[in-house]
mmCIF file of C-alpha atoms in Angstrom:
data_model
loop_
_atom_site.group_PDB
_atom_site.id
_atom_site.type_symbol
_atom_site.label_atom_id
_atom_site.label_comp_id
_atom_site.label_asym_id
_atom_site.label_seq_id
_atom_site.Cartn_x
_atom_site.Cartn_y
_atom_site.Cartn_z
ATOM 1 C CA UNK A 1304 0.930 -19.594 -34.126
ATOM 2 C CA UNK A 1305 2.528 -17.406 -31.036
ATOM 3 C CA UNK A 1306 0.846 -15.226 -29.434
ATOM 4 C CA UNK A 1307 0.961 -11.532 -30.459
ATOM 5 C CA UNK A 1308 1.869 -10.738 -26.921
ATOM 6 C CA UNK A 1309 4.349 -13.365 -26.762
ATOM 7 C CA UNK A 1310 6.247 -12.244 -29.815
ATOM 8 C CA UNK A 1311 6.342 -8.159 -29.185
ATOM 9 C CA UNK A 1312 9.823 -6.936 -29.886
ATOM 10 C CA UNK A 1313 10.282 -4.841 -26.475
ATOM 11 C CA UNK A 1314 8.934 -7.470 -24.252
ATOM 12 C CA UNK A 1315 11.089 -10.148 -22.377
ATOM 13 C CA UNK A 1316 9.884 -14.395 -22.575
ATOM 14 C CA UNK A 1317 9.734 -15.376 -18.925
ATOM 15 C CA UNK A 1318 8.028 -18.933 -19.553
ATOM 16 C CA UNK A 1319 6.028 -18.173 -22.425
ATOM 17 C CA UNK A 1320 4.185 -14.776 -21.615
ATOM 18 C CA UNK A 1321 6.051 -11.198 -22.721
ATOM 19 C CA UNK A 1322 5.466 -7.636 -21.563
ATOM 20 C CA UNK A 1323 6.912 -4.119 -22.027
ATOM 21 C CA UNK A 1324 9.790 -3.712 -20.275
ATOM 22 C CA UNK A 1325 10.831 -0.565 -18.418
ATOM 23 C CA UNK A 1326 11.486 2.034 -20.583
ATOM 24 C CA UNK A 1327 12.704 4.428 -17.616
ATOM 25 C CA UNK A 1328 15.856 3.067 -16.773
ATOM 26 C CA UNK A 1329 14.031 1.014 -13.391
ATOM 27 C CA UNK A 1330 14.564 -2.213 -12.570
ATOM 28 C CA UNK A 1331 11.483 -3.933 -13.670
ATOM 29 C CA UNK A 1332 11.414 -5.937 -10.938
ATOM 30 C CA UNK A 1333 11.431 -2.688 -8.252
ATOM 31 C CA UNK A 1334 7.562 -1.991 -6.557
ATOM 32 C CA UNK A 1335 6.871 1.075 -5.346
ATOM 33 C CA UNK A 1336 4.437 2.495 -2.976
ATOM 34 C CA UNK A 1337 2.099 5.145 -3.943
ATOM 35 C CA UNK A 1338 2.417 8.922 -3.825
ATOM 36 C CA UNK A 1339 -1.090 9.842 -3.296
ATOM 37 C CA UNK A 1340 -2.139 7.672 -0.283
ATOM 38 C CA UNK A 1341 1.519 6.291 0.820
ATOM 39 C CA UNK A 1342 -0.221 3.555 1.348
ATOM 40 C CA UNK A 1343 2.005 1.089 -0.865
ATOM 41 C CA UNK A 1344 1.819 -0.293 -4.796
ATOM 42 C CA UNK A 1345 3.173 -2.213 -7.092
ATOM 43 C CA UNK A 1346 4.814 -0.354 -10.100
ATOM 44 C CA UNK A 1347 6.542 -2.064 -12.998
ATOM 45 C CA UNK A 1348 6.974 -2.437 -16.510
ATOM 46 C CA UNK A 1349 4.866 -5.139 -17.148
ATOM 47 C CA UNK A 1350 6.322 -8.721 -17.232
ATOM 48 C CA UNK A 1351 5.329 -12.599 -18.206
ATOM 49 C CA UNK A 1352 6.951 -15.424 -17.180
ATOM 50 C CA UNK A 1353 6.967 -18.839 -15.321
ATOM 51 C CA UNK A 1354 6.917 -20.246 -12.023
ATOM 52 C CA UNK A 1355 10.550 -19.463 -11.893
ATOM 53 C CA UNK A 1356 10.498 -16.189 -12.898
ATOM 54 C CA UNK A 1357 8.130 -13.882 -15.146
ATOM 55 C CA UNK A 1358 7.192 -10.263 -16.508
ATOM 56 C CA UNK A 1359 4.015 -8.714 -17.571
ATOM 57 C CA UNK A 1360 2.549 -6.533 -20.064
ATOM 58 C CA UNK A 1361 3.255 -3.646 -18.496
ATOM 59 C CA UNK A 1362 5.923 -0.576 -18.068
ATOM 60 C CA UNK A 1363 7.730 -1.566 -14.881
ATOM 61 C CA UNK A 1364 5.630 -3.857 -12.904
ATOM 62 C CA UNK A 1365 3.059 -5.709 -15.709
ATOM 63 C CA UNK A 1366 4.597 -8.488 -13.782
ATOM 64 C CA UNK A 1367 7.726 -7.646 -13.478
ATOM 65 C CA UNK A 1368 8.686 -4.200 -11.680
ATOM 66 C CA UNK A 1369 8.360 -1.916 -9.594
ATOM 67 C CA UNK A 1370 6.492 -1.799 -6.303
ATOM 68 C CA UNK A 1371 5.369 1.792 -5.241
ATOM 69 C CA UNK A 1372 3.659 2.783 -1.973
ATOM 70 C CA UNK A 1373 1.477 5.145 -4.590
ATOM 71 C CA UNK A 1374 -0.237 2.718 -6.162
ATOM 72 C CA UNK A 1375 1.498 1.782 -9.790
ATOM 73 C CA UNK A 1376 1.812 -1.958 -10.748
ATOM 74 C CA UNK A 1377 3.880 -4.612 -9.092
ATOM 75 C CA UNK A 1378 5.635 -7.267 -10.901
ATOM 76 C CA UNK A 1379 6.035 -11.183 -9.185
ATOM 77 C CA UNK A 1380 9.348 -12.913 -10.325
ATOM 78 C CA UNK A 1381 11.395 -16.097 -9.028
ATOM 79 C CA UNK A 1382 13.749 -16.017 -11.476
ATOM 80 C CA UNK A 1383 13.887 -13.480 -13.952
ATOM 81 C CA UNK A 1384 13.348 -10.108 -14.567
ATOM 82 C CA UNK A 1385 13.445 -7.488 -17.376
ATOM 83 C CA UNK A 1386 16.493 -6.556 -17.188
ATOM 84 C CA UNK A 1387 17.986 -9.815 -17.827
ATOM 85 C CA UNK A 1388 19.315 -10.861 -14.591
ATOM 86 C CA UNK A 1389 19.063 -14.013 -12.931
ATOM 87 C CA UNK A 1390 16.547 -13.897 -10.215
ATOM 88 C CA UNK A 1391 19.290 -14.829 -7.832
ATOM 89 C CA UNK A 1392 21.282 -12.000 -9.390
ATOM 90 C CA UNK A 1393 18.895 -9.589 -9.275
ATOM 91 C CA UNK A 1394 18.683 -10.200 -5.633
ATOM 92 C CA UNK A 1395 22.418 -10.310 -5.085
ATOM 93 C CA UNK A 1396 22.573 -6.910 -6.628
ATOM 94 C CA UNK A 1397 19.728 -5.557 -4.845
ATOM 95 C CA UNK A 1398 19.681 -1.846 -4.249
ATOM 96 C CA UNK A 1399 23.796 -1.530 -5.326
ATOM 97 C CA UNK A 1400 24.660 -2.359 -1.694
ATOM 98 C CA UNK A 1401 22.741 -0.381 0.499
ATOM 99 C CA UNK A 1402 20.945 -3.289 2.260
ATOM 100 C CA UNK A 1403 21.124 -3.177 6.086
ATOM 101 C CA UNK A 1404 19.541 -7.009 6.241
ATOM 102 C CA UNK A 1405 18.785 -9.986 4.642
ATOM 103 C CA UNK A 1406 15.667 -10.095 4.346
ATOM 104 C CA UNK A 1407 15.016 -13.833 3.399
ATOM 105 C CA UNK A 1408 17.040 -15.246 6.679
ATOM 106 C CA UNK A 1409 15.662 -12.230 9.048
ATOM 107 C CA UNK A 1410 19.073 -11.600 10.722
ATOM 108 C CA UNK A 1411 18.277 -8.458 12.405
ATOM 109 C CA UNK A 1412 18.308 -8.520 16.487
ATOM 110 C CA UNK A 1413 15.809 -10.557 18.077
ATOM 111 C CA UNK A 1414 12.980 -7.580 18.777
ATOM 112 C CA UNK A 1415 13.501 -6.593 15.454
ATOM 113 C CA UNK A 1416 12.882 -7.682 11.833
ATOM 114 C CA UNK A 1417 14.073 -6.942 8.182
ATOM 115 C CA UNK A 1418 11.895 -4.930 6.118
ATOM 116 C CA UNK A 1419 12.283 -2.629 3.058
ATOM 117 C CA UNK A 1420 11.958 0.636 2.752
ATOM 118 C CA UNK A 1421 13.011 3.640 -0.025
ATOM 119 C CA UNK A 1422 16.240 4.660 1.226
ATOM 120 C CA UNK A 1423 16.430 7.472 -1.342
ATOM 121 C CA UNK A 1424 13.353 9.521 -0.511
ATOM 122 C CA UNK A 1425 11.765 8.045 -3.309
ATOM 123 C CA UNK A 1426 8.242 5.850 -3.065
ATOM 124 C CA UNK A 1427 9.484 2.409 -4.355
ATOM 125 C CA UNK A 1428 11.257 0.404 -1.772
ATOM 126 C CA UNK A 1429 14.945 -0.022 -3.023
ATOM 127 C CA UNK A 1430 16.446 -1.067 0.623
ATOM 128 C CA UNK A 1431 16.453 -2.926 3.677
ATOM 129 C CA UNK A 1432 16.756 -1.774 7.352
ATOM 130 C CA UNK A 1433 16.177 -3.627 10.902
ATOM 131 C CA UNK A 1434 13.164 -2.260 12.519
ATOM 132 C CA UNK A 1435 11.900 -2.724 15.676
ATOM 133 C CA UNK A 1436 8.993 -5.425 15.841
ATOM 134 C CA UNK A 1437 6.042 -3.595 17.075
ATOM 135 C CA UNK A 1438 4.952 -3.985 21.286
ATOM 136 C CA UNK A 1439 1.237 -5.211 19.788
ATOM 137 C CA UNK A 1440 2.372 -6.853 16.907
ATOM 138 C CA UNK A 1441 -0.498 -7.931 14.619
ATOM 139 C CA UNK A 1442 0.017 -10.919 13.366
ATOM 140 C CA UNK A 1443 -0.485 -12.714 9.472
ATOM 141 C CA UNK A 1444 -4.094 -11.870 8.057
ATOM 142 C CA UNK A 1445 -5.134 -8.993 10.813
ATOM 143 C CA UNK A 1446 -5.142 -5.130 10.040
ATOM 144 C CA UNK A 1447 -2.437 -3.169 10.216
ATOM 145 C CA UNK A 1448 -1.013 -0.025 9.729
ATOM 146 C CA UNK A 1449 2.174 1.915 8.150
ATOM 147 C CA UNK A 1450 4.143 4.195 10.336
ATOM 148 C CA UNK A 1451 5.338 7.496 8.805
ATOM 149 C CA UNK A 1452 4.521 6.538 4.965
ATOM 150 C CA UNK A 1453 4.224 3.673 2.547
ATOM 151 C CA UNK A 1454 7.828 2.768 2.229
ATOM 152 C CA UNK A 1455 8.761 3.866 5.877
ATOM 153 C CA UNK A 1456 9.777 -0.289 6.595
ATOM 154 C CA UNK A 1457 8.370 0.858 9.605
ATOM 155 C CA UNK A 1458 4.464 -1.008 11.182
ATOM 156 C CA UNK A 1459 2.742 -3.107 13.026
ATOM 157 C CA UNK A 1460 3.032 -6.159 11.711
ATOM 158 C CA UNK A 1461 4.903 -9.188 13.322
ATOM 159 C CA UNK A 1462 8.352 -10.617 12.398
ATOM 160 C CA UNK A 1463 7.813 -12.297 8.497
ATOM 161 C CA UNK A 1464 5.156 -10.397 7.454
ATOM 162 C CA UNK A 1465 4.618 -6.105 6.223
ATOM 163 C CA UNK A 1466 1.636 -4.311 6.090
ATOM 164 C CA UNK A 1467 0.626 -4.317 2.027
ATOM 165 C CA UNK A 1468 -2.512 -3.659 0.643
ATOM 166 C CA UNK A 1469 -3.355 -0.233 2.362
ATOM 167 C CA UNK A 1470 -6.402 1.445 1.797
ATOM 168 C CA UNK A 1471 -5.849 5.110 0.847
ATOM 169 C CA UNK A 1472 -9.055 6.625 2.859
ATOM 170 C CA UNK A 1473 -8.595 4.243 5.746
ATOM 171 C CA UNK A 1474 -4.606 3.828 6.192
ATOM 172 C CA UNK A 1475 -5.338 0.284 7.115
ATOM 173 C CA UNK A 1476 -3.229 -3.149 5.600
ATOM 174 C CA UNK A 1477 -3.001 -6.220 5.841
ATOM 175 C CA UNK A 1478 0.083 -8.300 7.309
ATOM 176 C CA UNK A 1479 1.172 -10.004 4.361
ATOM 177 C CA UNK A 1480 3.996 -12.957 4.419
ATOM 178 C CA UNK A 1481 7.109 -12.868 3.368
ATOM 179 C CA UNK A 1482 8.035 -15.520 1.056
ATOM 180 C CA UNK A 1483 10.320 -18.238 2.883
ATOM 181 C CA UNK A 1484 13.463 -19.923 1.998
ATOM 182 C CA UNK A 1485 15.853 -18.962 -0.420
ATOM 183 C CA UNK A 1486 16.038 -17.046 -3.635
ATOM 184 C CA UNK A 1487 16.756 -19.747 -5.835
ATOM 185 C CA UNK A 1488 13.842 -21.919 -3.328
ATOM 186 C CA UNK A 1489 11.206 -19.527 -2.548
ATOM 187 C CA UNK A 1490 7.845 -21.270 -0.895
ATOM 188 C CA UNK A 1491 5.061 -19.542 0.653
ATOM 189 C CA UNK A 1492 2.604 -21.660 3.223
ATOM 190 C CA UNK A 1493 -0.468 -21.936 1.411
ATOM 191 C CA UNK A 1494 -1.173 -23.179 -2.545
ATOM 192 C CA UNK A 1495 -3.128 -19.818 -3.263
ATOM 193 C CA UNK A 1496 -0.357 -18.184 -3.038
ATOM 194 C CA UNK A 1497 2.713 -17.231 -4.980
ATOM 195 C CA UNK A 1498 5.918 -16.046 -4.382
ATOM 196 C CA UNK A 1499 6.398 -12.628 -5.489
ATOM 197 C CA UNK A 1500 9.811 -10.993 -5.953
ATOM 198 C CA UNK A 1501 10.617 -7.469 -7.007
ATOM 199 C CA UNK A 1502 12.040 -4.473 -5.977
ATOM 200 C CA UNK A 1503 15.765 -5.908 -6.803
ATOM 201 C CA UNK A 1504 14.769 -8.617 -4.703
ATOM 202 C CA UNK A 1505 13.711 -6.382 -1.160
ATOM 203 C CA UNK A 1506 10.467 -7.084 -1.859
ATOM 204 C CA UNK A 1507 9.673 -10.580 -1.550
ATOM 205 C CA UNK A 1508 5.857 -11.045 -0.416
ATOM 206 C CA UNK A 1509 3.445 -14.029 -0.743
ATOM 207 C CA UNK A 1510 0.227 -12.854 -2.484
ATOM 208 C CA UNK A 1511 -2.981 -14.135 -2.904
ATOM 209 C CA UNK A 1512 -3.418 -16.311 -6.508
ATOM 210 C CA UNK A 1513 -6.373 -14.774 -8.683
ATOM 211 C CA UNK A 1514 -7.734 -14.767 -12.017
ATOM 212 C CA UNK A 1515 -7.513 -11.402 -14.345
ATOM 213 C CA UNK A 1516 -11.113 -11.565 -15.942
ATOM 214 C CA UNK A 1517 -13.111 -11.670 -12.463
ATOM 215 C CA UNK A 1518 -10.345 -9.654 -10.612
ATOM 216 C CA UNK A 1519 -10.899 -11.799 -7.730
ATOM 217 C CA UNK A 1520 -9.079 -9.311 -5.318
ATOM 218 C CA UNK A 1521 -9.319 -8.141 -1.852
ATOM 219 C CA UNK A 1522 -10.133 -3.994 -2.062
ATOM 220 C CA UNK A 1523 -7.348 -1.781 -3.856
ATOM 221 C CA UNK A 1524 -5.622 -4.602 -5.543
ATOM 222 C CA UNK A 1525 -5.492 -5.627 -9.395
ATOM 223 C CA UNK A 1526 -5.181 -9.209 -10.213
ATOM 224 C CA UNK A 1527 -1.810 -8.555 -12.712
ATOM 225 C CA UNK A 1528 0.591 -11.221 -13.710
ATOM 226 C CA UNK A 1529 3.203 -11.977 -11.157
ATOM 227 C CA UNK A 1530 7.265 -11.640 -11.881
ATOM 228 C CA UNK A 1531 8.757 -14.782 -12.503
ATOM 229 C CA UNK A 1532 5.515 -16.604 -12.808
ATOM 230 C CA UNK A 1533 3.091 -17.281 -15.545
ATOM 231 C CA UNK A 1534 0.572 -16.880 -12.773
ATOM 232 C CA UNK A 1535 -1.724 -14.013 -11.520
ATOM 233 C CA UNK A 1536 -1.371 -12.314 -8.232
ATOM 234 C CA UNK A 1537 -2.922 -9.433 -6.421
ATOM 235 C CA UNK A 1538 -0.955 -6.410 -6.437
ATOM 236 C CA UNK A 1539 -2.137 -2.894 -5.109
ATOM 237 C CA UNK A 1540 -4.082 -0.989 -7.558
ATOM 238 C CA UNK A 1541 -1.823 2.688 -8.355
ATOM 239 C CA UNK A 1542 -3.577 3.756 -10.937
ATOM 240 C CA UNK A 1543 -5.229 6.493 -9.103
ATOM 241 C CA UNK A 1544 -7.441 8.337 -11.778
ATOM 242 C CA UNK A 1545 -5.657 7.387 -15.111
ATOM 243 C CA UNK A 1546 -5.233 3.983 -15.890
ATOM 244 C CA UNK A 1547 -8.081 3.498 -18.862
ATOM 245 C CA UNK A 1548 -7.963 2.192 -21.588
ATOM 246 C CA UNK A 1549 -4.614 3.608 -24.159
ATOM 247 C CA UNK A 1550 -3.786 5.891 -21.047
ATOM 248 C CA UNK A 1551 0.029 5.889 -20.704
ATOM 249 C CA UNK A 1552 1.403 3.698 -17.440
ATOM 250 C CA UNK A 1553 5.213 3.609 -16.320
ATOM 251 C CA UNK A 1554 4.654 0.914 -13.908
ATOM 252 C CA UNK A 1555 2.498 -2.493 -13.757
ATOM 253 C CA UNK A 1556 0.059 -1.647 -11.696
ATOM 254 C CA UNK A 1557 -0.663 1.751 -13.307
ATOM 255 C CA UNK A 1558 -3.359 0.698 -14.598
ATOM 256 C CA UNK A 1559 -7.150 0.157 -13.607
ATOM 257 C CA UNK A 1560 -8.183 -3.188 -12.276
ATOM 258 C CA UNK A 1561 -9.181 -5.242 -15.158
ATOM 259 C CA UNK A 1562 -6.295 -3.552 -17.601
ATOM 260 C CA UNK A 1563 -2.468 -4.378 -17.763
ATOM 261 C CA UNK A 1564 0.560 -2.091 -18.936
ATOM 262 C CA UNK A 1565 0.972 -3.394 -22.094
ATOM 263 C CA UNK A 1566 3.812 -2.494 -25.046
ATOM 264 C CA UNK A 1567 3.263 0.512 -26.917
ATOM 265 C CA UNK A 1568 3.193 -1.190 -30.386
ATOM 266 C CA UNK A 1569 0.111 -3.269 -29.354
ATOM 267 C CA UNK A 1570 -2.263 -0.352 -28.496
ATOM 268 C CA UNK A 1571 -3.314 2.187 -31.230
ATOM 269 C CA UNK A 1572 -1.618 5.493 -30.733
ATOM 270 C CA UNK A 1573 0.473 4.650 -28.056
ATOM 271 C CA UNK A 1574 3.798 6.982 -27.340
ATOM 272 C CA UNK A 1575 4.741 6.286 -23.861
ATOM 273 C CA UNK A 1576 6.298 3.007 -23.071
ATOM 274 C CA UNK A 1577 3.452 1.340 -22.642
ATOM 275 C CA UNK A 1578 -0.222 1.868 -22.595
ATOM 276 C CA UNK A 1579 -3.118 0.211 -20.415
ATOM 277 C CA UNK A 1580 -5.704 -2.276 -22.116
ATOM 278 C CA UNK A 1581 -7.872 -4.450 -21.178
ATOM 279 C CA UNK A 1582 -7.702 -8.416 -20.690
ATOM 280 C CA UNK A 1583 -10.822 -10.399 -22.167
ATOM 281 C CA UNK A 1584 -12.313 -13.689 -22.578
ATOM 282 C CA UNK A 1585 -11.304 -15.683 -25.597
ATOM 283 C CA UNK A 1586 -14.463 -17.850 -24.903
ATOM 284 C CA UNK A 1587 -16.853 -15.270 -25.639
ATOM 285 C CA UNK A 1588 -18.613 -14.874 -28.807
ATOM 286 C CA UNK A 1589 -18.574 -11.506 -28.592
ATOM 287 C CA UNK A 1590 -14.581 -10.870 -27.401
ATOM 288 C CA UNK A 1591 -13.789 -8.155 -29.721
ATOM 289 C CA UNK A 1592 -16.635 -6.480 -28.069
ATOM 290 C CA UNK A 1593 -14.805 -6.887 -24.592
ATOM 291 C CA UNK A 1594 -12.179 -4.048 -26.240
ATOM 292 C CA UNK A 1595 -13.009 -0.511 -25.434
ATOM 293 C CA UNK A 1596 -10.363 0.561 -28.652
ATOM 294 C CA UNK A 1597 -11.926 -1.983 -30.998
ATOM 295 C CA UNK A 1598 -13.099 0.695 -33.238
ATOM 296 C CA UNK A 1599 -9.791 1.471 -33.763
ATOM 297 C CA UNK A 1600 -8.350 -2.154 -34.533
ATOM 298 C CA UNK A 1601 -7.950 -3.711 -31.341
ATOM 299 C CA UNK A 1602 -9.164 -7.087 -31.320
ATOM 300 C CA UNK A 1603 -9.242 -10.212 -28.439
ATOM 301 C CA UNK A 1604 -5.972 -11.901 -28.228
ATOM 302 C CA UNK A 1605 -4.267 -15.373 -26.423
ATOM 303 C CA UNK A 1606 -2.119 -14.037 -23.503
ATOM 304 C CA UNK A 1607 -0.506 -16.832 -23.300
ATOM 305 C CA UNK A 1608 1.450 -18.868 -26.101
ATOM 306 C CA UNK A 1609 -1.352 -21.679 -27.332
ATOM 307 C CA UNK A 1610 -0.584 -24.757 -25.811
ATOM 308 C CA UNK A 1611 1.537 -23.051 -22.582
ATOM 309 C CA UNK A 1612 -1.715 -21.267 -20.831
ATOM 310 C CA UNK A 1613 -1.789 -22.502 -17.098
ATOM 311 C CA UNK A 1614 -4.394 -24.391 -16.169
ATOM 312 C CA UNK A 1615 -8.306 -22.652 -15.624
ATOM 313 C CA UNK A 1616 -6.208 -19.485 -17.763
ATOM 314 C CA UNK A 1617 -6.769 -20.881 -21.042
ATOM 315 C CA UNK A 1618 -9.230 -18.317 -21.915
ATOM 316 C CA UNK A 1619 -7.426 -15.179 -20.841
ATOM 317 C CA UNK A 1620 -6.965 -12.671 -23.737
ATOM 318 C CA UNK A 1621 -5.551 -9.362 -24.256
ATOM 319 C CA UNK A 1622 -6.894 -6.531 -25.668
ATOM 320 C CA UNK A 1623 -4.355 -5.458 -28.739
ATOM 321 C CA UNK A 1624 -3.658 -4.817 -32.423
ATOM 322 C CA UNK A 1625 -3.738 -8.195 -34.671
ATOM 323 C CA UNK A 1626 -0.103 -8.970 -36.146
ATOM 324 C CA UNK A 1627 0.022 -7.357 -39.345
#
């Protein structure tokens, strides 16, 4: 038997795992960095997928989306994305042609580096731009630091690598990798890590593998599923103070750690396009217990199809109304 998750009507089968899509017109595969600290999230409808390309639960960035500098869910794809482009595609179309760079072969001038930005104003980066390569640079791994906003493309990071994961009281990142090689070949350096493309394919960073029942994560990040992956990454929490339990989200990380962006017809009462709820263990006696809204129906779920869970995921569950 499928999964209820796998077989929602508005969700999109990226290697097994489905999730809202966007309901806002965004691409799902777009991140966007967060309007109350500027300090740089992950929005998205929520996408599922494979290695090659996935989507989450979520609105924009479940796993597929949107990356915001605000804080709102991220999505990690390789090839796919809600909105039924290729991943190549969806990279070749990018922002409609306002890229300055390319960000995967880092052609800018030799003091300077590719990075994206919001080009509109806006707090998802849609764009590219050279920058200059800070005098101090800091390099992979060390703090770092936006300058002039979330989605500025502009900090002190060296060539490869952006500061992500910004604290909103602090203002300090981390320099986090850019993914290497192609579109159609992306490879990061390490095996806990995983590609993560979104954004229309200007956001392209390596994040940190992690599992979505201990939320494993480094300080304001969720563990959500990545784009174009059937695997779990860590994308900036930009939830902010919604993001409980049947609260409304518009992107994939709009939701609390410990909650995805899930389609409206699989949380009770739901009339955005998608609603937060929580992940749980299918190994637990008690699982329906795990679910806040199981008063109202909601009962443990597989995430995954049975038989296509990744391996140490075969007990993640999801938090949403039994098929009829």
């Amino acid at each position: 038997m499928r999964s209820r998750i796998t077989t929602s009507i508005l969700s999109v089968v990226l290697g097994g795992v489905f999730v809202a899509a966007a309901c806002n017109g965004k691409d799902p595969e777009n991140e966007t960095a967060s309007t109350t600290n500027d300090a740089g999230t992950d929005s998205a409808s929520s996408s599922s997928g494979s290695t090659s390309g996935s989507t989450s639960m979520g609105t924009t960035d479940m796993t597929t989306g949107t990356d915001t500098a605000t804080g709102t869910t991220t999505t990690t794809t390789t090839a796919g994305t809600e909105t039924g482009c290729s991943f190549l595609d969806c990279v070749d179309q990018g922002n409609g042609g306002d890229n300055e760079c390319d960000i995967w072969l880092q052609d800018c001038p030799e003091d300077e580096k590719c990075m994206p930005w919001a080009n509109d104003g806006g707090s998802a980066w849609n764009a590219t731009k050279c920058s200059m390569v800070d005098a101090n640079a800091a390099p992979i791994g060390d703090p770092c630091m936006n300058v002039g906003g979330g989605v500025s493309g502009v900090d002190t990071c060296e060539k490869g690598s952006m500061c992500y994961y910004v604290d909103s009281e602090t203002m300090l990142g981390v320099c986090v990798p850019f993914c290497t090689g192609s579109p159609d070949s992306p490879m990061c350096a390490t095996l806990d890590e995983q590609c993560s493309v979104s954004n229309g394919g200007v956001l392209i960073l390596c994040r940190k593998l992690c599992n979505p029942l201990s939320q494993d994560c480094m300080g304001a990040a969720a563990c959500l599923l990545a784009a174009g992956s059937d695997k779990f990454v860590c994308i900036v929490d930009a939830s902010g103070d919604a993001g409980g339990a049947g609260d409304p989200c518009e992107y994939l990380n709009a939701c609390d750690p410990g909650l995805f962006c899930a389609n409206p017809e699989l949380v009770p009462g739901c009339q955005a396009g998608g609603c937060c709820t929580e992940f749980c263990d299918l190994d637990d006696p008690e699982k329906d217990a795990q679910c806040s809204q199981n008063a109202m129906g909601v009962t443990c779920e597989p995430f995954y199809e049975p038989g296509n869970e990744p391996a140490g995921l075969e007990n993640v569950g999801a938090c949403v109304l039994p098929a009829p």
